[in-house]
Amino acid sequence: MKFSEVFDVIVVGGGHAGTEAALASARSGCKTLLLSHNIETLGQMSCNPSIGGIGKGHLVKEVDALGGAMAHATDIGGIQFRILNSSKGYAVRATRAQADRMLYKQAIRTMLENQPNLWLFQQAVDDLLVEQDKVVGVVTQLGLRFSAKTVVLTAGTFLAGLIHVGQANYQAGRAGDPPSLSLAHRLRELQLPVGRLKTGTPPRIDGRTIDYSVLQEQPGDDPVPVFSFMGNAAQHPKQMPCWITETSERTHEIIRGGLDRSPLFTGVIEGVGPRYCPSIEDKITRFAGKTSHQIFLEPEGLTTHEIYPNGISTSLPFDVQVELVRSIKGLENAHILRPGYAIEYDYFNPCGLKSSLESKAIKGLFFAGQINGTTGYEEAAAQGLLAGLNASLQVREMDAWCPRRDEAYMGVMVDDLITQGVIEPYRMFTSRAEYRLQLREDNADIRLTEIGRQLGIVDDVRWQAFEKKRESIALEQQRLRSTWVNPRSLPAEDAQRVLGKNIEREYSLHELLLRPDVNYASLMTLTGAGVAVEDEKVSEQVEIQAKYQGYIDRQHEEIKGSLKNEALQLPDNLDYREVRGLSTEAGQKLNLHKPETIGQAARISGITPASISLLLVHLKRGFKDSKATT
Amino acid sequence: MFQQKSDTIAAVATAQGRGGVGVVRISGSGIAAVANAVLGKLPVPRHATFGDFLDENGEAIDQGIALYFPGPHSYTGEDVLELQGHGGTAILHLLLQRCLSLNVRLAEPGEFTRRAFLNDKIDLAQAESVADLIEATTTEAARSAMRSLHGEFSAIIHTLVDELITLRMLVEAMLDFPEEDIEVVDTTLRDQLLHNIQIKLQQTLLSAKQGSLLREGAHIALVGRPNVGKSSLLNRLSGEEVALVSDVPGTTRDVIRQAIQIRGVPLHIMDTAGLRSSEDEVENMGMARTHQTLQRADLILLLLDGSAGLSVKDEEILASFPADIPHLLVYNKADLLGEKNLALRSDAISISAKTGTGIEELRERMLKLIGWQNQESGAFIARERHLKALNLAQSHLINATEVLNHPELFAEELRLTQHELNCITGKFTADNLLGEIFSRFCIGK
C-alpha cells in the first residue's frame, strides 16, 4: 500500500539521532515523519545512563543552543549532575549527568508527541525508494510505501546487529530488540562504503544485592548544575549519588581464565572496538601491569534498583561474568539482572558523506548517528540535529548549514568524520578541537543560537531569552570599558585586596579584569566600580570573555589565515587521477573522499602538503591543460 | 607511491666546463626505452655497467658507466638512469641530445629535486637544503647544507616534536579524562619535560641561526670620514680569504656594497653614498637615507682616527645609531700611537689596518656581535621560514611557562608551539595525539 501523504522529511530510527533530526526538521516547519520499529523505545538510553562529559557535554550544549531536546530531557530526568574539570579553565569544563532512564525517555516522548508538524509511526523500515540516484521514500516491513523529498537514516547499531555473550551469538539490534536485516542488506546493495564496528556493555546489577557500606560515595555538585540554557534546577527530580569501587587481582585472574572463551580474543568478533572504551578483558590484557581498575556504580533511575557498573563492559561467557562481578569489593553477593554483551554492527564510512551529512551518492539521503561510526548519545544527537536541519533546508531550497571547525564541536566532528573516515567508533574529545578556547560549553548559545534562529529551528521563547542575555552582556562590557579607576580616588586598601598592588595610572574596569588574578566579583567590590549585574550567567560571560580575549583574538588570526584554503572549492567531477604529478595513492584517496574544499582535502590522512600544492597548481591551471599533458 | 605516468626528463648533472667525468641524469617512466636505445639493454639495477653509449646509427658517442635505479628506490622516486661519460662539453652535449631525441625532454632547473619532494622521497626541509647546497657560496655553507640534506635538521626537529608530543599527551590526558584513574600528571615530570624541550629548542635555534648566517651572511655598515682608512681596513679584513660571494644585487641604490668573508661567514659591507660624496660627510649623518642603511645593518662599525680620539661630533653620530643594532668603535692607526695606550670603552677596539695589529681581534668581535657562535660543526642551513617558525615556537614555549597553572592555556601554548614546528616538518593530528594517550593510559570509564 502506498501512503497517500508525501512528507518533506522522513526520519528512520527513534534513538538520540533520530529524535533530534525529527524535532529539528519539524521545528523548521517541514512536514516530518518519524518511523521507529517500536514507539515505546523512542529516546531510549541503550548503554550507560549518563549524558555529557568532556567534549560530549559541549555537544549537548550546542544541540540545546539550536533548540534541540537532549539538554532539556536531561534536566527533567537527571538524578546526579556534576561539572567535570571544575578546577580547570572554563574551556575544558563540561557538564555530566546521570539520568533516570524512564524519566529521560518520557521527556523525549512528550516533546515528540507535542511537536507540531511531526508524525510518529511504528513500523520497521525494510527498504529505501531510490530513483535516479535520488531518494524518494521508504518501504516498511508491512510493505507500506511512504513518499518523501528527503530521508534521514539513523539506524544506530541495528544494521545487521550481532550480539555476543561468550561463544554464543545471535542477531539483534540491542538487547531485547530485533536487528534491521533487510535494510542492511538493501544498503549494502546500494554500494555505499560499509564497515563493521563493535561496542559493548557491562552486566547490570540488582542494587539490593550491593554492599554500599564498603564503597566510596560520589555525590553530585552543590549547587546542582543545569544542562539547558533554558533550564533551571527546579526541574530536576530527586538527586542520587554514584558509588566507586574497583577490580582486584582476583578479578583479573578470573578474566584471564576465561579468555579462551572470549569472542573478542578468539577472533569471533571482527568489528573494531573503541580504544577509549575497552572491555574489561581488553584492559587487563593491554595494561597487564595495572593491578586494579576503577568502576563507577551508576543508578539507572529513581524507580529501579538496577545499577550500571561503568568500567566492566564485557562479552565473556555468562559464568565468567558472574564470577568476575562477585570478585569486586561490595559486589560479593551481587545478582546480575542482565548479562553484559558485545554487539557488532554495520556502519557507513562517513567519508562517503558531504559536510551536510548528505550522501554523496544518493541525493536527499542523510545519515546520522552510530550508523556513521560514532559512539555516544551526544555525538548521535548532534549529528541528528544537523542532518534533520539540512534535510529540511534542502526541502526549503536553502543552502545546507555546515558549521566550521572553529564554530562548533559539531563542525569538528563532521569534518573529522568525512575527512578521516572511521576505523574505530568515534567519540568527541576536547583535544580534537584546535579552537578549544572558543568552543566552550558556556558560550554555545552565543556561538549558535542566532544561526539557529535564522535557520528557523529556534523558537520565540528561546530567542527572546537569548537576545536579552546577549544585550546584558554587551551593556555590562560597555560599562566596564567606560568606567575608570584612578590612583588618587582608589583607596589603597581596595587596590591591595583586589589587585594585590596599587595602580600607577588610570585603568578601566575592563583592563583590570584582564589581569589573571582578578575576577568579576572581586572587581565589583572596588570603590567606584558601580553596581554589578545580577544575572550570574551574564557576569560569568563578561568574565570569561575577558580572560580568554587575548587567546581568542590570536585564534581568530589563525582562522583567518586558514579560511582561504578552507573556502577554496574543489569541483565534485574532478578526477584526481588526472592531476599532474599526484601519486596514484593520493589520487585514489581523493577520488574516494571527493573532498568539497582544499581544507578538507588537506585533512585527509595520507594527503601530504606536496599533494595539496599539486592540487592548487591544478586548480590554477584549469582542467584543459592537465588533460592535454597527461 | 611514485608517479607512474610522469614524462621523462634529462639533464647534465655535473658542472659546466671541462672535467674528468660528466654525468647525464634521466628520470621518468621512459627509462627502459632510453636504455635500450643508448646502451642496447636495461642495465642490472644498482650495478655499475661499463659499455658504449650509442647514437641513432649504433655508433659509439662515448664510453662509460651506466647506473640504473628503478623507482621508487631512487633519488626522484621514479626510474632513474645515470650515464657517466667523459667530461668534455661537446661529448656531454651529444649524449644529452641523443637522450632528448628519445621522447625525453630537458629538465627544468630543480626538477629532479621537485620530483623527489612530490614523490615523498624527501621532506620540504630537505628539498630546500638541496637548493641551498647548489646555491651555497662558501664551503662552510655547502657543508652545512649537506647536513640539512641528510635530514639532520629534520631529525632534530622530529626529536623535539616527539618530546613535545609526550608533554602534550600528559596535559591533554589530564584535560580530556579527569574521571579516569590515570596517574595524576606529576608536575615534576611536566616541568622536566618542558625544561628539556626549551633547552633543545634553544640549541636548535642557535644552530639554525648559524646556518642562516652562513647562508645569508650579515650586513655590516661601515661609517667613517675619508682618510680614516676604510679601504685598507676592508682589504685587511678580507685578508687571504678570497671572497667567493658575488655582490648581492643592491637593495638600495645608495649603498655601495662589498662582499668579504670571515671564517666562511659572508659579510656584506655597506658604505653609505652620502658619506662618500661629501667632504663634510659627518655633518650629514642625520640624513634619512643614511639612517635607512644603518637600520638594515646587523652591525655598525664606526671607524675613527685613533690619533684624533673621539670628538664631540663623533659622540653625536654614535648617539644617532639605532639602539637595537650592535656597534663597534674602531680606532685605526694604532701604529702611529706608539706605546701610547688609549683608554678604550667596552664597545671600542684599537687596530692598525696598515700593520695588521688588532685585525684578528676585530674579526672575532665582529663575528661575535653578529651572533656567530664559532660552532660551524653544528650549523644547519636554515631558511628565514625555519628561523621564523623556530622563533615563534620558542616564544609560545616561553608563554607556556607563564601559564602553568592554567592547564587549558598551557595546552594551547603547547599546541601553538607544535603548530610552528609542524610548519618545518609536516603535520601531526589530534587523532595521533589521542592514539598516544590510549596507548599509554588505560582509558575506559
PDB file of N, CA, C and O in Angstrom, chain A residues 400-450:
ATOM      1  N   ALA A 400      22.733  24.221   2.638  1.00  0.00           N
ATOM      2  CA  ALA A 400      22.953  23.444   3.858  1.00  0.00           C
ATOM      3  C   ALA A 400      23.768  24.268   4.851  1.00  0.00           C
ATOM      4  O   ALA A 400      24.528  25.154   4.462  1.00  0.00           O
ATOM      5  N   TRP A 401      23.584  23.967   6.139  1.00  0.00           N
ATOM      6  CA  TRP A 401      24.408  24.625   7.165  1.00  0.00           C
ATOM      7  C   TRP A 401      25.478  23.638   7.632  1.00  0.00           C
ATOM      8  O   TRP A 401      25.161  22.596   8.196  1.00  0.00           O
ATOM      9  N   CYS A 402      26.730  23.985   7.380  1.00  0.00           N
ATOM     10  CA  CYS A 402      27.829  23.119   7.768  1.00  0.00           C
ATOM     11  C   CYS A 402      28.788  23.924   8.632  1.00  0.00           C
ATOM     12  O   CYS A 402      29.636  24.643   8.103  1.00  0.00           O
ATOM     13  N   PRO A 403      28.630  23.835   9.951  1.00  0.00           N
ATOM     14  CA  PRO A 403      29.482  24.638  10.828  1.00  0.00           C
ATOM     15  C   PRO A 403      30.956  24.310  10.614  1.00  0.00           C
ATOM     16  O   PRO A 403      31.305  23.156  10.374  1.00  0.00           O
ATOM     17  N   ARG A 404      31.796  25.320  10.685  1.00  0.00           N
ATOM     18  CA  ARG A 404      33.231  25.118  10.537  1.00  0.00           C
ATOM     19  C   ARG A 404      33.843  24.609  11.838  1.00  0.00           C
ATOM     20  O   ARG A 404      33.225  24.675  12.893  1.00  0.00           O
ATOM     21  N   ARG A 405      35.093  24.177  11.775  1.00  0.00           N
ATOM     22  CA  ARG A 405      35.783  23.655  12.957  1.00  0.00           C
ATOM     23  C   ARG A 405      35.946  24.700  14.043  1.00  0.00           C
ATOM     24  O   ARG A 405      36.105  24.359  15.199  1.00  0.00           O
ATOM     25  N   ASP A 406      35.942  25.958  13.662  1.00  0.00           N
ATOM     26  CA  ASP A 406      36.117  26.994  14.676  1.00  0.00           C
ATOM     27  C   ASP A 406      34.785  27.508  15.191  1.00  0.00           C
ATOM     28  O   ASP A 406      34.741  28.365  16.049  1.00  0.00           O
ATOM     29  N   GLU A 407      33.675  26.968  14.666  1.00  0.00           N
ATOM     30  CA  GLU A 407      32.368  27.461  15.096  1.00  0.00           C
ATOM     31  C   GLU A 407      31.694  26.554  16.119  1.00  0.00           C
ATOM     32  O   GLU A 407      30.930  27.021  16.960  1.00  0.00           O
ATOM     33  N   ALA A 408      31.940  25.245  15.988  1.00  0.00           N
ATOM     34  CA  ALA A 408      31.210  24.324  16.853  1.00  0.00           C
ATOM     35  C   ALA A 408      31.892  22.965  16.898  1.00  0.00           C
ATOM     36  O   ALA A 408      32.548  22.561  15.936  1.00  0.00           O
ATOM     37  N   TYR A 409      31.751  22.285  18.021  1.00  0.00           N
ATOM     38  CA  TYR A 409      32.202  20.901  18.106  1.00  0.00           C
ATOM     39  C   TYR A 409      31.510  20.054  17.040  1.00  0.00           C
ATOM     40  O   TYR A 409      32.055  19.093  16.526  1.00  0.00           O
ATOM     41  N   MET A 410      30.266  20.421  16.727  1.00  0.00           N
ATOM     42  CA  MET A 410      29.560  19.721  15.650  1.00  0.00           C
ATOM     43  C   MET A 410      30.374  19.767  14.367  1.00  0.00           C
ATOM     44  O   MET A 410      30.464  18.790  13.629  1.00  0.00           O
ATOM     45  N   GLY A 411      30.944  20.952  14.110  1.00  0.00           N
ATOM     46  CA  GLY A 411      31.737  21.127  12.901  1.00  0.00           C
ATOM     47  C   GLY A 411      33.010  20.296  12.943  1.00  0.00           C
ATOM     48  O   GLY A 411      33.406  19.681  11.956  1.00  0.00           O
ATOM     49  N   VAL A 412      33.644  20.255  14.131  1.00  0.00           N
ATOM     50  CA  VAL A 412      34.847  19.444  14.300  1.00  0.00           C
ATOM     51  C   VAL A 412      34.514  17.980  14.019  1.00  0.00           C
ATOM     52  O   VAL A 412      35.208  17.289  13.273  1.00  0.00           O
ATOM     53  N   MET A 413      33.406  17.531  14.608  1.00  0.00           N
ATOM     54  CA  MET A 413      33.034  16.124  14.480  1.00  0.00           C
ATOM     55  C   MET A 413      32.758  15.750  13.021  1.00  0.00           C
ATOM     56  O   MET A 413      33.320  14.776  12.508  1.00  0.00           O
ATOM     57  N   VAL A 414      31.907  16.512  12.365  1.00  0.00           N
ATOM     58  CA  VAL A 414      31.545  16.153  10.998  1.00  0.00           C
ATOM     59  C   VAL A 414      32.771  16.230  10.086  1.00  0.00           C
ATOM     60  O   VAL A 414      33.005  15.352   9.256  1.00  0.00           O
ATOM     61  N   ASP A 415      33.591  17.242  10.297  1.00  0.00           N
ATOM     62  CA  ASP A 415      34.795  17.367   9.466  1.00  0.00           C
ATOM     63  C   ASP A 415      35.745  16.192   9.700  1.00  0.00           C
ATOM     64  O   ASP A 415      36.296  15.627   8.753  1.00  0.00           O
ATOM     65  N   ASP A 416      35.928  15.807  10.965  1.00  0.00           N
ATOM     66  CA  ASP A 416      36.751  14.633  11.262  1.00  0.00           C
ATOM     67  C   ASP A 416      36.179  13.400  10.563  1.00  0.00           C
ATOM     68  O   ASP A 416      36.902  12.626   9.940  1.00  0.00           O
ATOM     69  N   LEU A 417      34.867  13.237  10.680  1.00  0.00           N
ATOM     70  CA  LEU A 417      34.228  12.040  10.121  1.00  0.00           C
ATOM     71  C   LEU A 417      34.420  11.963   8.615  1.00  0.00           C
ATOM     72  O   LEU A 417      34.819  10.928   8.082  1.00  0.00           O
ATOM     73  N   ILE A 418      34.152  13.077   7.930  1.00  0.00           N
ATOM     74  CA  ILE A 418      34.156  12.978   6.469  1.00  0.00           C
ATOM     75  C   ILE A 418      35.566  13.044   5.888  1.00  0.00           C
ATOM     76  O   ILE A 418      35.797  12.533   4.815  1.00  0.00           O
ATOM     77  N   THR A 419      36.509  13.657   6.606  1.00  0.00           N
ATOM     78  CA  THR A 419      37.865  13.706   6.041  1.00  0.00           C
ATOM     79  C   THR A 419      38.720  12.537   6.511  1.00  0.00           C
ATOM     80  O   THR A 419      39.561  12.053   5.768  1.00  0.00           O
ATOM     81  N   GLN A 420      38.521  12.077   7.747  1.00  0.00           N
ATOM     82  CA  GLN A 420      39.349  10.988   8.253  1.00  0.00           C
ATOM     83  C   GLN A 420      38.699   9.629   8.049  1.00  0.00           C
ATOM     84  O   GLN A 420      39.358   8.606   8.120  1.00  0.00           O
ATOM     85  N   GLY A 421      37.386   9.627   7.847  1.00  0.00           N
ATOM     86  CA  GLY A 421      36.687   8.352   7.832  1.00  0.00           C
ATOM     87  C   GLY A 421      36.711   7.781   9.242  1.00  0.00           C
ATOM     88  O   GLY A 421      37.132   8.454  10.185  1.00  0.00           O
ATOM     89  N   VAL A 422      36.264   6.561   9.397  1.00  0.00           N
ATOM     90  CA  VAL A 422      36.190   5.968  10.726  1.00  0.00           C
ATOM     91  C   VAL A 422      36.815   4.593  10.681  1.00  0.00           C
ATOM     92  O   VAL A 422      36.533   3.805   9.783  1.00  0.00           O
ATOM     93  N   ILE A 423      37.743   4.316  11.608  1.00  0.00           N
ATOM     94  CA  ILE A 423      38.237   2.947  11.732  1.00  0.00           C
ATOM     95  C   ILE A 423      37.915   2.379  13.103  1.00  0.00           C
ATOM     96  O   ILE A 423      37.914   1.184  13.298  1.00  0.00           O
ATOM     97  N   GLU A 424      37.652   3.249  14.068  1.00  0.00           N
ATOM     98  CA  GLU A 424      37.157   2.794  15.361  1.00  0.00           C
ATOM     99  C   GLU A 424      36.007   3.732  15.705  1.00  0.00           C
ATOM    100  O   GLU A 424      35.939   4.845  15.181  1.00  0.00           O
ATOM    101  N   PRO A 425      35.095   3.296  16.581  1.00  0.00           N
ATOM    102  CA  PRO A 425      33.977   4.185  16.915  1.00  0.00           C
ATOM    103  C   PRO A 425      34.487   5.558  17.354  1.00  0.00           C
ATOM    104  O   PRO A 425      35.395   5.658  18.172  1.00  0.00           O
ATOM    105  N   TYR A 426      33.920   6.603  16.778  1.00  0.00           N
ATOM    106  CA  TYR A 426      34.402   7.971  17.005  1.00  0.00           C
ATOM    107  C   TYR A 426      33.708   8.597  18.195  1.00  0.00           C
ATOM    108  O   TYR A 426      32.485   8.605  18.280  1.00  0.00           O
ATOM    109  N   ARG A 427      34.511   9.112  19.106  1.00  0.00           N
ATOM    110  CA  ARG A 427      33.946   9.823  20.250  1.00  0.00           C
ATOM    111  C   ARG A 427      34.574  11.204  20.322  1.00  0.00           C
ATOM    112  O   ARG A 427      35.729  11.403  19.947  1.00  0.00           O
ATOM    113  N   MET A 428      33.820  12.178  20.815  1.00  0.00           N
ATOM    114  CA  MET A 428      34.339  13.536  20.892  1.00  0.00           C
ATOM    115  C   MET A 428      35.251  13.704  22.102  1.00  0.00           C
ATOM    116  O   MET A 428      34.976  13.169  23.172  1.00  0.00           O
ATOM    117  N   PHE A 429      36.347  14.416  21.906  1.00  0.00           N
ATOM    118  CA  PHE A 429      37.232  14.850  22.988  1.00  0.00           C
ATOM    119  C   PHE A 429      37.581  16.307  22.720  1.00  0.00           C
ATOM    120  O   PHE A 429      37.606  16.723  21.568  1.00  0.00           O
ATOM    121  N   THR A 430      37.886  17.048  23.765  1.00  0.00           N
ATOM    122  CA  THR A 430      38.194  18.461  23.501  1.00  0.00           C
ATOM    123  C   THR A 430      39.514  18.598  22.753  1.00  0.00           C
ATOM    124  O   THR A 430      39.735  19.580  22.063  1.00  0.00           O
ATOM    125  N   SER A 431      40.393  17.580  22.891  1.00  0.00           N
ATOM    126  CA  SER A 431      41.670  17.712  22.194  1.00  0.00           C
ATOM    127  C   SER A 431      41.514  17.583  20.680  1.00  0.00           C
ATOM    128  O   SER A 431      42.451  17.845  19.936  1.00  0.00           O
ATOM    129  N   ARG A 432      40.336  17.195  20.217  1.00  0.00           N
ATOM    130  CA  ARG A 432      40.116  17.155  18.766  1.00  0.00           C
ATOM    131  C   ARG A 432      39.914  18.556  18.207  1.00  0.00           C
ATOM    132  O   ARG A 432      40.013  18.758  16.996  1.00  0.00           O
ATOM    133  N   ALA A 433      39.583  19.501  19.072  1.00  0.00           N
ATOM    134  CA  ALA A 433      39.241  20.845  18.602  1.00  0.00           C
ATOM    135  C   ALA A 433      40.451  21.756  18.697  1.00  0.00           C
ATOM    136  O   ALA A 433      40.987  21.970  19.773  1.00  0.00           O
ATOM    137  N   GLU A 434      40.905  22.282  17.568  1.00  0.00           N
ATOM    138  CA  GLU A 434      42.025  23.223  17.576  1.00  0.00           C
ATOM    139  C   GLU A 434      41.637  24.481  18.341  1.00  0.00           C
ATOM    140  O   GLU A 434      42.452  25.113  18.988  1.00  0.00           O
ATOM    141  N   TYR A 435      40.368  24.864  18.197  1.00  0.00           N
ATOM    142  CA  TYR A 435      39.944  26.150  18.749  1.00  0.00           C
ATOM    143  C   TYR A 435      39.158  25.946  20.040  1.00  0.00           C
ATOM    144  O   TYR A 435      38.125  26.537  20.264  1.00  0.00           O
ATOM    145  N   ARG A 436      39.721  25.083  20.879  1.00  0.00           N
ATOM    146  CA  ARG A 436      39.061  24.694  22.123  1.00  0.00           C
ATOM    147  C   ARG A 436      38.696  25.887  22.989  1.00  0.00           C
ATOM    148  O   ARG A 436      37.665  25.887  23.646  1.00  0.00           O
ATOM    149  N   LEU A 437      39.576  26.912  22.994  1.00  0.00           N
ATOM    150  CA  LEU A 437      39.333  28.021  23.911  1.00  0.00           C
ATOM    151  C   LEU A 437      38.085  28.815  23.537  1.00  0.00           C
ATOM    152  O   LEU A 437      37.491  29.466  24.379  1.00  0.00           O
ATOM    153  N   GLN A 438      37.693  28.758  22.268  1.00  0.00           N
ATOM    154  CA  GLN A 438      36.447  29.466  21.955  1.00  0.00           C
ATOM    155  C   GLN A 438      35.250  28.540  21.816  1.00  0.00           C
ATOM    156  O   GLN A 438      34.118  28.992  21.833  1.00  0.00           O
ATOM    157  N   LEU A 439      35.484  27.232  21.702  1.00  0.00           N
ATOM    158  CA  LEU A 439      34.356  26.292  21.629  1.00  0.00           C
ATOM    159  C   LEU A 439      34.050  25.804  23.045  1.00  0.00           C
ATOM    160  O   LEU A 439      34.380  24.699  23.425  1.00  0.00           O
ATOM    161  N   ARG A 440      33.399  26.648  23.802  1.00  0.00           N
ATOM    162  CA  ARG A 440      33.144  26.292  25.192  1.00  0.00           C
ATOM    163  C   ARG A 440      31.675  25.952  25.399  1.00  0.00           C
ATOM    164  O   ARG A 440      30.823  26.296  24.589  1.00  0.00           O
ATOM    165  N   GLU A 441      31.424  25.255  26.517  1.00  0.00           N
ATOM    166  CA  GLU A 441      30.029  24.989  26.873  1.00  0.00           C
ATOM    167  C   GLU A 441      29.305  26.297  27.152  1.00  0.00           C
ATOM    168  O   GLU A 441      28.193  26.522  26.708  1.00  0.00           O
ATOM    169  N   ASP A 442      29.987  27.187  27.892  1.00  0.00           N
ATOM    170  CA  ASP A 442      29.295  28.382  28.384  1.00  0.00           C
ATOM    171  C   ASP A 442      28.849  29.326  27.275  1.00  0.00           C
ATOM    172  O   ASP A 442      27.925  30.096  27.457  1.00  0.00           O
ATOM    173  N   ASN A 443      29.526  29.274  26.109  1.00  0.00           N
ATOM    174  CA  ASN A 443      29.137  30.221  25.057  1.00  0.00           C
ATOM    175  C   ASN A 443      28.474  29.531  23.864  1.00  0.00           C
ATOM    176  O   ASN A 443      28.397  30.114  22.792  1.00  0.00           O
ATOM    177  N   ALA A 444      28.011  28.306  24.051  1.00  0.00           N
ATOM    178  CA  ALA A 444      27.382  27.589  22.924  1.00  0.00           C
ATOM    179  C   ALA A 444      26.217  28.411  22.373  1.00  0.00           C
ATOM    180  O   ALA A 444      26.018  28.492  21.155  1.00  0.00           O
ATOM    181  N   ASP A 445      25.450  29.051  23.273  1.00  0.00           N
ATOM    182  CA  ASP A 445      24.320  29.854  22.793  1.00  0.00           C
ATOM    183  C   ASP A 445      24.805  31.072  22.011  1.00  0.00           C
ATOM    184  O   ASP A 445      24.254  31.414  20.970  1.00  0.00           O
ATOM    185  N   ILE A 446      25.873  31.701  22.511  1.00  0.00           N
ATOM    186  CA  ILE A 446      26.377  32.893  21.823  1.00  0.00           C
ATOM    187  C   ILE A 446      26.908  32.514  20.443  1.00  0.00           C
ATOM    188  O   ILE A 446      26.779  33.261  19.476  1.00  0.00           O
ATOM    189  N   ARG A 447      27.488  31.324  20.349  1.00  0.00           N
ATOM    190  CA  ARG A 447      28.005  30.882  19.058  1.00  0.00           C
ATOM    191  C   ARG A 447      26.900  30.496  18.082  1.00  0.00           C
ATOM    192  O   ARG A 447      27.029  30.705  16.881  1.00  0.00           O
ATOM    193  N   LEU A 448      25.827  29.894  18.595  1.00  0.00           N
ATOM    194  CA  LEU A 448      24.933  29.191  17.676  1.00  0.00           C
ATOM    195  C   LEU A 448      23.469  29.618  17.654  1.00  0.00           C
ATOM    196  O   LEU A 448      22.772  29.383  16.663  1.00  0.00           O
ATOM    197  N   THR A 449      22.971  30.210  18.735  1.00  0.00           N
ATOM    198  CA  THR A 449      21.525  30.433  18.785  1.00  0.00           C
ATOM    199  C   THR A 449      21.036  31.367  17.671  1.00  0.00           C
ATOM    200  O   THR A 449      19.989  31.135  17.067  1.00  0.00           O
ATOM    201  N   GLU A 450      21.832  32.378  17.348  1.00  0.00           N
ATOM    202  CA  GLU A 450      21.401  33.291  16.284  1.00  0.00           C
ATOM    203  C   GLU A 450      21.320  32.562  14.936  1.00  0.00           C
ATOM    204  O   GLU A 450      20.391  32.766  14.161  1.00  0.00           O
TER     205      GLU A 450
END
